[in-house]
Each structure stands twice: as structure tokens, then as C-alpha cells.
Amino acid sequence: AAVEQTREYASLLGLELKVVFSAGEVRRALDSFSGMDVVLVDTPGRNHFDPTALNGVGSLINRMGDVTTFLVVPATMNPLDVGELIQAFKRLDPDYVIISKIDETRRFPVFSTVMSECECPVAYLTNGQRVPYDIVPADAGQIAGMLLGGQAPAAKAELMSEAA
């Protein structure tokens, strides 16, 4: 089902999609995008308690060369579990964090845990499934508002209609 959802997102965004099922296929797929400025890669979701699975994701990432890596953390996750997730994924050396599912909660302790456990900044927030409207760049003011008042930022479509 994840492949079909990714196909749907690629179609909505007008992007070409290649699906690979092994680390050996990664280089060939990336070579087919050699003329592109940006290539988005969605690695398989893995249980952070399974070191073998995390090593497999690490192998995929290592075959890609110089990449920017985002760790996606759901806002609805228990803060204690978030800490364990971050510690487990540190071996993959993420550059940024994306906090997803902020539309599914009004309490945001996830930010405190991420900021105390992870050295990388929060880059984006997702607040729904409407691609690309429900992903917004994170900023300190939005995060402070969420921590203090439980108010999630507006989606891009809402921001554009407010500006009109």
C-alpha cells in the first residue's frame, strides 16, 4: 500500500517515480535521475527497535552518496517513545526532522523531546494529507504557538486564501 500511496503523491506533484526493492537497485535508479537538481527518496519505514532493519536503511542511504536526510517523527507519538526513536535513528545521521500529523493532536511535547534528544533542527511540519498543501516550513514562532496554545499552523492553501 505504501508504494501505491507514493505513486499517488508523485502523480499529484507531477514527478517521475522509480520503485526499488533492494539496495543493489538504488544506484541504477539514482543514475536515471542524474540530470535532476533534486531527487526525493522515501526509504522504507522500519521499527526503531530492530537494529538489523535500521542497518538495511543505512545501507540504502550509504549507496546514495551525498544526501540530505530527514527523520519523520509523528506529533502523536508518546514523548518517551520519541526519545527512543531518535536515539535509534542517530546511527543514520539525519540532517533535519519533519514533525508529521500535527493535525491529529493539540498537545505537542514532541518538540521538547526532539529538541533535547536530537542535534538537528525541525525543518517542516505536516498537518494533513493534501499534498503539497499540508506541508509547511517550520519556524520558531509557529512552534512556540503550538507549545503554548496548542494551535497548529495553517496549511499552505489556507495561508494563500488569507493573503488574497
N, CA and C atoms as an extended XYZ file, in Angstrom:
492
Properties=species:S:1:pos:R:3:atomname:S:1:resname:S:1:resid:I:1 pbc="F F F"
N         0.826       -1.202        0.000 N   ALA     1
C         0.000        0.000        0.000 CA  ALA     1
C         0.865        1.258        0.000 C   ALA     1
N         2.026        1.213        0.629 N   ALA     2
C         2.888        2.396        0.683 CA  ALA     2
C         3.374        2.797       -0.709 C   ALA     2
N         3.647        1.824       -1.561 N   VAL     3
C         4.099        2.128       -2.923 CA  VAL     3
C         2.981        2.833       -3.683 C   VAL     3
N         1.757        2.355       -3.528 N   GLU     4
C         0.631        2.995       -4.225 CA  GLU     4
C         0.411        4.426       -3.724 C   GLU     4
N         0.553        4.639       -2.428 N   GLN     5
C         0.410        5.990       -1.890 CA  GLN     5
C         1.521        6.895       -2.424 C   GLN     5
N         2.729        6.379       -2.517 N   THR     6
C         3.842        7.158       -3.072 CA  THR     6
C         3.593        7.458       -4.547 C   THR     6
N         3.052        6.500       -5.291 N   ARG     7
C         2.696        6.747       -6.695 CA  ARG     7
C         1.684        7.885       -6.798 C   ARG     7
N         0.705        7.862       -5.911 N   GLU     8
C        -0.322        8.908       -5.899 CA  GLU     8
C         0.313       10.275       -5.630 C   GLU     8
N         1.204       10.348       -4.641 N   TYR     9
C         1.881       11.614       -4.334 CA  TYR     9
C         2.715       12.090       -5.519 C   TYR     9
N         3.450       11.176       -6.134 N   ALA    10
C         4.268       11.543       -7.289 CA  ALA    10
C         3.389       12.080       -8.408 C   ALA    10
N         2.267       11.445       -8.637 N   SER    11
C         1.348       11.899       -9.673 CA  SER    11
C         0.807       13.296       -9.356 C   SER    11
N         0.396       13.515       -8.111 N   LEU    12
C        -0.117       14.829       -7.702 CA  LEU    12
C         0.925       15.934       -7.893 C   LEU    12
N         2.180       15.590       -7.650 N   LEU    13
C         3.261       16.572       -7.753 CA  LEU    13
C         3.861       16.647       -9.158 C   LEU    13
N         3.433       15.758      -10.057 N   GLY    14
C         3.975       15.745      -11.407 CA  GLY    14
C         5.420       15.268      -11.456 C   GLY    14
N         5.756       14.306      -10.594 N   LEU    15
C         7.130       13.801      -10.507 CA  LEU    15
C         7.233       12.390      -11.083 C   LEU    15
N         8.380       12.101      -11.665 N   GLU    16
C         8.659       10.743      -12.116 CA  GLU    16
C         8.985        9.894      -10.895 C   GLU    16
N         8.568        8.636      -10.916 N   LEU    17
C         8.781        7.745       -9.785 CA  LEU    17
C         9.475        6.474      -10.236 C   LEU    17
N        10.444        6.056       -9.457 N   LYS    18
C        11.076        4.747       -9.633 CA  LYS    18
C        10.955        4.034       -8.295 C   LYS    18
N        10.556        2.784       -8.325 N   VAL    19
C        10.442        1.978       -7.115 CA  VAL    19
C        11.533        0.922       -7.159 C   VAL    19
N        12.293        0.816       -6.072 N   VAL    20
C        13.325       -0.212       -5.970 CA  VAL    20
C        13.040       -1.050       -4.728 C   VAL    20
N        13.464       -2.295       -4.786 N   PHE    21
C        13.188       -3.214       -3.687 CA  PHE    21
C        14.447       -3.760       -3.037 C   PHE    21
N        15.627       -3.314       -3.501 N   SER    22
C        16.863       -3.779       -2.871 CA  SER    22
C        17.914       -2.677       -2.947 C   SER    22
N        18.882       -2.775       -2.053 N   ALA    23
C        19.963       -1.798       -2.030 CA  ALA    23
C        20.730       -1.796       -3.351 C   ALA    23
N        20.814       -2.959       -3.996 N   GLY    24
C        21.531       -3.058       -5.263 CA  GLY    24
C        20.886       -2.262       -6.391 C   GLY    24
N        19.592       -2.021       -6.308 N   GLU    25
C        18.873       -1.282       -7.342 CA  GLU    25
C        18.967        0.235       -7.169 C   GLU    25
N        19.409        0.681       -6.017 N   VAL    26
C        19.397        2.116       -5.698 CA  VAL    26
C        20.262        2.916       -6.658 C   VAL    26
N        21.487        2.496       -6.864 N   ARG    27
C        22.412        3.268       -7.714 CA  ARG    27
C        21.870        3.420       -9.125 C   ARG    27
N        21.329        2.347       -9.689 N   ARG    28
C        20.784        2.391      -11.047 CA  ARG    28
C        19.610        3.378      -11.128 C   ARG    28
N        18.742        3.351      -10.136 N   ALA    29
C        17.595        4.272      -10.120 CA  ALA    29
C        18.080        5.714      -10.006 C   ALA    29
N        19.039        5.953       -9.122 N   LEU    30
C        19.558        7.317       -8.961 CA  LEU    30
C        20.259        7.802      -10.230 C   LEU    30
N        20.984        6.915      -10.899 N   ASP    31
C        21.662        7.295      -12.145 CA  ASP    31
C        20.659        7.749      -13.199 C   ASP    31
N        19.453        7.187      -13.182 N   SER    32
C        18.441        7.585      -14.165 CA  SER    32
C        17.947        9.015      -13.914 C   SER    32
N        18.207        9.538      -12.719 N   PHE    33
C        17.818       10.910      -12.379 CA  PHE    33
C        19.029       11.854      -12.367 C   PHE    33
N        20.117       11.469      -13.000 N   SER    34
C        21.366       12.237      -12.908 CA  SER    34
C        21.233       13.677      -13.399 C   SER    34
N        20.281       13.971      -14.257 N   GLY    35
C        20.105       15.341      -14.738 CA  GLY    35
C        19.226       16.201      -13.844 C   GLY    35
N        18.724       15.658      -12.768 N   MET    36
C        17.806       16.379      -11.877 CA  MET    36
C        18.579       17.138      -10.800 C   MET    36
N        18.040       18.281      -10.391 N   ASP    37
C        18.641       19.052       -9.298 CA  ASP    37
C        18.326       18.434       -7.939 C   ASP    37
N        17.115       17.899       -7.794 N   VAL    38
C        16.671       17.310       -6.531 CA  VAL    38
C        16.012       15.969       -6.813 C   VAL    38
N        16.371       14.981       -6.035 N   VAL    39
C        15.752       13.664       -6.108 CA  VAL    39
C        15.237       13.339       -4.708 C   VAL    39
N        13.945       13.038       -4.604 N   LEU    40
C        13.337       12.661       -3.329 CA  LEU    40
C        13.335       11.153       -3.213 C   LEU    40
N        13.790       10.638       -2.079 N   VAL    41
C        13.828        9.196       -1.850 CA  VAL    41
C        13.073        8.913       -0.559 C   VAL    41
N        12.086        8.048       -0.649 N   ASP    42
C        11.330        7.616        0.523 CA  ASP    42
C        11.819        6.225        0.876 C   ASP    42
N        12.562        6.125        1.972 N   THR    43
C        13.059        4.818        2.399 CA  THR    43
C        11.948        4.068        3.129 C   THR    43
N        12.055        2.769        3.233 N   PRO    44
C        11.006        2.015        3.931 CA  PRO    44
C        10.974        2.364        5.414 C   PRO    44
N         9.780        2.452        5.951 N   GLY    45
C         9.643        2.681        7.386 CA  GLY    45
C        10.094        1.438        8.132 C   GLY    45
N        10.851        1.631        9.175 N   ARG    46
C        11.365        0.491        9.935 CA  ARG    46
C        11.171        0.713       11.425 C   ARG    46
N        10.970       -0.381       12.130 N   ASN    47
C        10.836       -0.374       13.578 CA  ASN    47
C        12.176        0.035       14.190 C   ASN    47
N        12.154        1.070       15.012 N   HIS    48
C        13.407        1.564       15.585 CA  HIS    48
C        13.983        0.620       16.640 C   HIS    48
N        13.258       -0.423       17.024 N   PHE    49
C        13.780       -1.423       17.951 CA  PHE    49
C        14.482       -2.563       17.219 C   PHE    49
N        14.519       -2.505       15.888 N   ASP    50
C        15.104       -3.587       15.083 CA  ASP    50
C        16.400       -3.105       14.435 C   ASP    50
N        17.546       -3.353       15.090 N   PRO    51
C        18.821       -2.856       14.555 CA  PRO    51
C        19.154       -3.397       13.169 C   PRO    51
N        18.731       -4.617       12.865 N   THR    52
C        19.008       -5.184       11.539 CA  THR    52
C        18.273       -4.390       10.462 C   THR    52
N        17.016       -4.047       10.724 N   ALA    53
C        16.237       -3.260        9.762 CA  ALA    53
C        16.842       -1.868        9.594 C   ALA    53
N        17.285       -1.255       10.689 N   LEU    54
C        17.909        0.072       10.600 CA  LEU    54
C        19.218        0.012        9.825 C   LEU    54
N        19.973       -1.066        9.998 N   ASN    55
C        21.200       -1.233        9.217 CA  ASN    55
C        20.885       -1.336        7.728 C   ASN    55
N        19.762       -1.976        7.396 N   GLY    56
C        19.346       -2.068        5.994 CA  GLY    56
C        19.033       -0.699        5.412 C   GLY    56
N        18.336        0.141        6.170 N   VAL    57
C        18.053        1.511        5.714 CA  VAL    57
C        19.366        2.275        5.585 C   VAL    57
N        20.255        2.095        6.542 N   GLY    58
C        21.569        2.752        6.472 CA  GLY    58
C        22.337        2.349        5.228 C   GLY    58
N        22.246        1.082        4.860 N   SER    59
C        22.900        0.599        3.643 CA  SER    59
C        22.332        1.287        2.407 C   SER    59
N        21.014        1.444        2.365 N   LEU    60
C        20.386        2.160        1.244 CA  LEU    60
C        20.903        3.589        1.163 C   LEU    60
N        20.918        4.264        2.294 N   ILE    61
C        21.358        5.665        2.320 CA  ILE    61
C        22.819        5.776        1.906 C   ILE    61
N        23.656        4.866        2.385 N   ASN    62
C        25.082        4.911        2.036 CA  ASN    62
C        25.320        4.725        0.548 C   ASN    62
N        24.477        3.965       -0.124 N   ARG    63
C        24.619        3.740       -1.568 CA  ARG    63
C        24.223        4.967       -2.387 C   ARG    63
N        23.584        5.936       -1.739 N   MET    64
C        23.117        7.123       -2.455 CA  MET    64
C        24.175        8.209       -2.567 C   MET    64
N        25.234        8.121       -1.806 N   GLY    65
C        26.261        9.162       -1.854 CA  GLY    65
C        25.912       10.314       -0.929 C   GLY    65
N        26.185       11.531       -1.379 N   ASP    66
C        25.974       12.736       -0.581 CA  ASP    66
C        24.495       13.110       -0.590 C   ASP    66
N        23.810       12.934        0.532 N   VAL    67
C        22.376       13.183        0.611 CA  VAL    67
C        22.040       14.030        1.836 C   VAL    67
N        20.890       14.654        1.786 N   THR    68
C        20.307       15.321        2.947 CA  THR    68
C        19.216       14.402        3.457 C   THR    68
N        19.284       14.052        4.733 N   THR    69
C        18.377       13.075        5.305 CA  THR    69
C        17.424       13.731        6.302 C   THR    69
N        16.143       13.402        6.173 N   PHE    70
C        15.102       13.887        7.074 CA  PHE    70
C        14.562       12.708        7.877 C   PHE    70
N        14.425       12.887        9.175 N   LEU    71
C        13.783       11.902       10.031 CA  LEU    71
C        12.367       12.391       10.300 C   LEU    71
N        11.376       11.569        9.978 N   VAL    72
C         9.975       11.942       10.181 CA  VAL    72
C         9.509       11.385       11.525 C   VAL    72
N         9.001       12.296       12.372 N   VAL    73
C         8.538       11.930       13.713 CA  VAL    73
C         7.081       12.369       13.847 C   VAL    73
N         6.163       11.446       14.146 N   PRO    74
C         4.769       11.846       14.304 CA  PRO    74
C         4.534       12.619       15.602 C   PRO    74
N         3.780       13.689       15.507 N   ALA    75
C         3.471       14.518       16.675 CA  ALA    75
C         2.653       13.754       17.705 C   ALA    75
N         1.993       12.708       17.279 N   THR    76
C         1.118       11.940       18.161 CA  THR    76
C         1.859       10.886       18.978 C   THR    76
N         3.145       10.733       18.731 N   MET    77
C         3.914        9.692       19.417 CA  MET    77
C         4.185       10.091       20.872 C   MET    77
N         4.165        9.116       21.749 N   ASN    78
C         4.494        9.328       23.150 CA  ASN    78
C         5.919        9.900       23.244 C   ASN    78
N         6.126       10.961       24.041 N   PRO    79
C         7.455       11.573       24.135 CA  PRO    79
C         8.564       10.597       24.535 C   PRO    79
N         8.263        9.631       25.389 N   LEU    80
C         9.289        8.645       25.769 CA  LEU    80
C         9.674        7.790       24.570 C   LEU    80
N         8.686        7.437       23.743 N   ASP    81
C         8.971        6.674       22.535 CA  ASP    81
C         9.737        7.516       21.518 C   ASP    81
N         9.428        8.818       21.456 N   VAL    82
C        10.150        9.714       20.540 CA  VAL    82
C        11.634        9.719       20.889 C   VAL    82
N        11.938        9.793       22.172 N   GLY    83
C        13.339        9.773       22.596 CA  GLY    83
C        14.044        8.506       22.149 C   GLY    83
N        13.386        7.378       22.306 N   GLU    84
C        13.975        6.102       21.884 CA  GLU    84
C        14.125        6.042       20.362 C   GLU    84
N        13.133        6.551       19.644 N   LEU    85
C        13.191        6.573       18.182 CA  LEU    85
C        14.390        7.404       17.715 C   LEU    85
N        14.552        8.580       18.284 N   ILE    86
C        15.662        9.461       17.889 CA  ILE    86
C        17.001        8.808       18.199 C   ILE    86
N        17.131        8.218       19.373 N   GLN    87
C        18.387        7.553       19.720 CA  GLN    87
C        18.709        6.430       18.733 C   GLN    87
N        17.695        5.664       18.343 N   ALA    88
C        17.916        4.559       17.407 CA  ALA    88
C        18.310        5.060       16.023 C   ALA    88
N        17.659        6.137       15.552 N   PHE    89
C        17.925        6.630       14.199 CA  PHE    89
C        19.162        7.519       14.120 C   PHE    89
N        19.774        7.851       15.244 N   LYS    90
C        21.008        8.651       15.211 CA  LYS    90
C        22.087        7.966       14.376 C   LYS    90
N        22.074        6.641       14.333 N   ARG    91
C        23.077        5.908       13.548 CA  ARG    91
C        22.987        6.249       12.061 C   ARG    91
N        21.832        6.775       11.623 N   LEU    92
C        21.653        7.157       10.217 CA  LEU    92
C        22.004        8.625        9.988 C   LEU    92
N        22.367        9.327       11.046 N   ASP    93
C        22.845       10.705       10.979 CA  ASP    93
C        21.893       11.642       10.219 C   ASP    93
N        20.647       11.769       10.687 N   PRO    94
C        19.713       12.665        9.986 CA  PRO    94
C        20.164       14.125       10.065 C   PRO    94
N        19.857       14.879        9.011 N   ASP    95
C        20.200       16.303        8.959 CA  ASP    95
C        19.091       17.172        9.532 C   ASP    95
N        17.853       16.753        9.329 N   TYR    96
C        16.680       17.527        9.748 CA  TYR    96
C        15.593       16.595       10.241 C   TYR    96
N        14.626       17.181       10.955 N   VAL    97
C        13.449       16.453       11.409 CA  VAL    97
C        12.219       17.063       10.760 C   VAL    97
N        11.283       16.210       10.405 N   ILE    98
C         9.949       16.627        9.969 CA  ILE    98
C         8.983       16.109       11.032 C   ILE    98
N         8.179       16.997       11.590 N   ILE    99
C         7.150       16.581       12.539 CA  ILE    99
C         5.859       16.415       11.738 C   ILE    99
N         5.344       15.191       11.694 N   SER   100
C         4.136       14.902       10.935 CA  SER   100
C         2.928       14.784       11.865 C   SER   100
N         1.757       14.773       11.257 N   LYS   101
C         0.485       14.534       11.950 CA  LYS   101
C         0.168       15.583       13.020 C   LYS   101
N         0.596       16.834       12.810 N   ILE   102
C         0.286       17.846       13.820 CA  ILE   102
C        -1.200       18.182       13.847 C   ILE   102
N        -1.921       17.762       12.808 N   ASP   103
C        -3.369       17.964       12.784 CA  ASP   103
C        -4.109       16.938       13.645 C   ASP   103
N        -3.400       15.933       14.159 N   GLU   104
C        -4.038       14.864       14.910 CA  GLU   104
C        -3.877       15.002       16.424 C   GLU   104
N        -3.364       16.146       16.890 N   THR   105
C        -3.199       16.374       18.320 CA  THR   105
C        -3.273       17.867       18.619 C   THR   105
N        -3.480       18.210       19.857 N   ARG   106
C        -3.432       19.608       20.316 CA  ARG   106
C        -2.388       19.769       21.406 C   ARG   106
N        -1.642       18.702       21.689 N   ARG   107
C        -0.550       18.743       22.658 CA  ARG   107
C         0.725       18.368       21.918 C   ARG   107
N         1.779       19.131       22.152 N   PHE   108
C         2.978       18.983       21.330 CA  PHE   108
C         4.260       18.779       22.133 C   PHE   108
N         4.286       17.846       23.080 N   PRO   109
C         5.542       17.590       23.792 CA  PRO   109
C         6.618       17.012       22.873 C   PRO   109
N         6.207       16.565       21.687 N   VAL   110
C         7.168       16.013       20.730 CA  VAL   110
C         8.294       17.014       20.455 C   VAL   110
N         7.972       18.315       20.423 N   PHE   111
C         9.004       19.312       20.124 CA  PHE   111
C        10.071       19.370       21.208 C   PHE   111
N         9.654       19.327       22.463 N   SER   112
C        10.621       19.364       23.567 CA  SER   112
C        11.545       18.156       23.503 C   SER   112
N        10.963       16.986       23.231 N   THR   113
C        11.767       15.778       23.160 CA  THR   113
C        12.727       15.834       21.979 C   THR   113
N        12.224       16.236       20.816 N   VAL   114
C        13.089       16.325       19.635 CA  VAL   114
C        14.230       17.306       19.887 C   VAL   114
N        13.911       18.455       20.453 N   MET   115
C        14.942       19.470       20.668 CA  MET   115
C        15.961       19.054       21.720 C   MET   115
N        15.571       18.227       22.680 N   SER   116
C        16.526       17.801       23.699 CA  SER   116
C        17.315       16.559       23.283 C   SER   116
N        16.750       15.730       22.413 N   GLU   117
C        17.386       14.460       22.044 CA  GLU   117
C        18.147       14.496       20.716 C   GLU   117
N        17.831       15.455       19.866 N   CYS   118
C        18.365       15.457       18.501 CA  CYS   118
C        19.121       16.757       18.240 C   CYS   118
N        20.255       16.629       17.605 N   GLU   119
C        21.039       17.832       17.285 CA  GLU   119
C        20.585       18.518       16.006 C   GLU   119
N        19.676       17.913       15.274 N   CYS   120
C        19.258       18.504       14.005 CA  CYS   120
C        17.961       19.303       14.168 C   CYS   120
N        17.804       20.357       13.384 N   PRO   121
C        16.620       21.223       13.516 CA  PRO   121
C        15.365       20.625       12.877 C   PRO   121
N        14.226       21.132       13.336 N   VAL   122
C        12.945       20.783       12.714 CA  VAL   122
C        12.821       21.643       11.458 C   VAL   122
N        12.664       21.004       10.308 N   ALA   123
C        12.615       21.723        9.034 CA  ALA   123
C        11.185       21.943        8.549 C   ALA   123
N        10.330       20.942        8.702 N   TYR   124
C         8.972       21.017        8.175 CA  TYR   124
C         7.987       20.432        9.166 C   TYR   124
N         6.729       20.857        9.000 N   LEU   125
C         5.603       20.314        9.744 CA  LEU   125
C         4.579       19.841        8.724 C   LEU   125
N         3.929       18.722        9.003 N   THR   126
C         2.835       18.299        8.132 CA  THR   126
C         1.552       18.267        8.961 C   THR   126
N         0.494       18.807        8.360 N   ASN   127
C        -0.770       18.900        9.091 CA  ASN   127
C        -1.946       18.405        8.255 C   ASN   127
N        -1.756       17.283        7.589 N   GLY   128
C        -2.814       16.680        6.788 CA  GLY   128
C        -2.217       15.862        5.664 C   GLY   128
N        -3.071       15.414        4.780 N   GLN   129
C        -2.614       14.551        3.687 CA  GLN   129
C        -2.782       15.175        2.315 C   GLN   129
N        -3.116       16.455        2.262 N   ARG   130
C        -3.258       17.115        0.956 CA  ARG   130
C        -1.890       17.566        0.477 C   ARG   130
N        -1.338       16.810       -0.452 N   VAL   131
C        -0.016       17.103       -0.998 CA  VAL   131
C        -0.179       18.117       -2.121 C   VAL   131
N         0.604       19.155       -2.161 N   PRO   132
C         1.675       19.569       -1.260 CA  PRO   132
C         1.220       20.607       -0.234 C   PRO   132
N        -0.080       20.819       -0.110 N   TYR   133
C        -0.591       21.925        0.699 CA  TYR   133
C        -0.371       21.774        2.190 C   TYR   133
N        -0.311       20.565        2.676 N   ASP   134
C        -0.259       20.355        4.114 CA  ASP   134
C         1.143       20.136        4.668 C   ASP   134
N         2.143       20.591        3.944 N   ILE   135
C         3.500       20.604        4.478 CA  ILE   135
C         3.952       22.055        4.485 C   ILE   135
N         4.419       22.497        5.653 N   VAL   136
C         4.832       23.892        5.794 CA  VAL   136
C         6.225       23.944        6.419 C   VAL   136
N         7.036       24.911        6.002 N   PRO   137
C         8.329       25.076        6.672 CA  PRO   137
C         8.101       25.420        8.139 C   PRO   137
N         8.878       24.839        9.006 N   ALA   138
C         8.759       25.118       10.439 CA  ALA   138
C         9.471       26.420       10.762 C   ALA   138
N         8.921       27.161       11.712 N   ASP   139
C         9.649       28.314       12.235 CA  ASP   139
C         9.392       28.412       13.734 C   ASP   139
N        10.277       29.088       14.414 N   ALA   140
C        10.249       29.152       15.880 CA  ALA   140
C         8.933       29.729       16.396 C   ALA   140
N         8.371       30.719       15.717 N   GLY   141
C         7.119       31.322       16.153 CA  GLY   141
C         5.966       30.335       16.125 C   GLY   141
N         5.883       29.567       15.048 N   GLN   142
C         4.835       28.543       14.943 CA  GLN   142
C         4.980       27.502       16.044 C   GLN   142
N         6.199       27.043       16.243 N   ILE   143
C         6.434       26.011       17.243 CA  ILE   143
C         6.104       26.541       18.636 C   ILE   143
N         6.497       27.780       18.932 N   ALA   144
C         6.168       28.374       20.236 CA  ALA   144
C         4.657       28.460       20.415 C   ALA   144
N         3.930       28.864       19.381 N   GLY   145
C         2.484       28.937       19.452 CA  GLY   145
C         1.853       27.584       19.702 C   GLY   145
N         2.418       26.551       19.089 N   MET   146
C         1.903       25.206       19.283 CA  MET   146
C         2.166       24.733       20.708 C   MET   146
N         3.345       25.025       21.223 N   LEU   147
C         3.678       24.605       22.581 CA  LEU   147
C         2.851       25.352       23.622 C   LEU   147
N         2.613       26.630       23.386 N   LEU   148
C         1.900       27.452       24.365 CA  LEU   148
C         0.388       27.353       24.247 C   LEU   148
N        -0.110       27.237       23.016 N   GLY   149
C        -1.553       27.270       22.855 CA  GLY   149
C        -2.164       26.098       22.140 C   GLY   149
N        -1.347       25.159       21.704 N   GLY   150
C        -1.885       24.003       21.012 CA  GLY   150
C        -2.417       24.309       19.627 C   GLY   150
N        -2.021       25.447       19.055 N   GLN   151
C        -2.537       25.854       17.746 CA  GLN   151
C        -1.584       25.419       16.637 C   GLN   151
N        -2.047       24.536       15.762 N   ALA   152
C        -1.248       24.087       14.629 CA  ALA   152
C        -1.246       25.155       13.547 C   ALA   152
N        -0.167       25.284       12.779 N   PRO   153
C        -0.130       26.277       11.702 CA  PRO   153
C        -1.109       25.938       10.590 C   PRO   153
N        -1.544       26.969        9.879 N   ALA   154
C        -2.462       26.783        8.755 CA  ALA   154
C        -1.742       26.095        7.604 C   ALA   154
N        -2.501       25.375        6.805 N   ALA   155
C        -1.963       24.762        5.598 CA  ALA   155
C        -1.673       25.838        4.570 C   ALA   155
N        -0.840       25.531        3.575 N   LYS   156
C        -0.494       26.497        2.529 CA  LYS   156
C        -1.722       27.045        1.832 C   LYS   156
N        -2.703       26.186        1.536 N   ALA   157
C        -3.909       26.641        0.837 CA  ALA   157
C        -4.645       27.682        1.672 C   ALA   157
N        -4.713       27.475        2.986 N   GLU   158
C        -5.373       28.435        3.876 CA  GLU   158
C        -4.586       29.730        3.949 C   GLU   158
N        -3.263       29.626        3.978 N   LEU   159
C        -2.426       30.828        4.019 CA  LEU   159
C        -2.585       31.643        2.742 C   LEU   159
N        -2.676       30.956        1.582 N   MET   160
C        -2.832       31.666        0.319 CA  MET   160
C        -4.191       32.358        0.245 C   MET   160
N        -5.261       31.726        0.746 N   SER   161
C        -6.581       32.358        0.682 CA  SER   161
C        -6.664       33.540        1.667 C   SER   161
N        -5.937       33.473        2.787 N   GLU   162
C        -5.909       34.596        3.719 CA  GLU   162
C        -5.202       35.802        3.105 C   GLU   162
N        -4.165       35.537        2.305 N   ALA   163
C        -3.394       36.612        1.707 CA  ALA   163
C        -4.153       37.293        0.563 C   ALA   163
N        -5.107       36.597       -0.047 N   ALA   164
C        -5.846       37.137       -1.192 CA  ALA   164
C        -6.861       38.184       -0.805 C   ALA   164
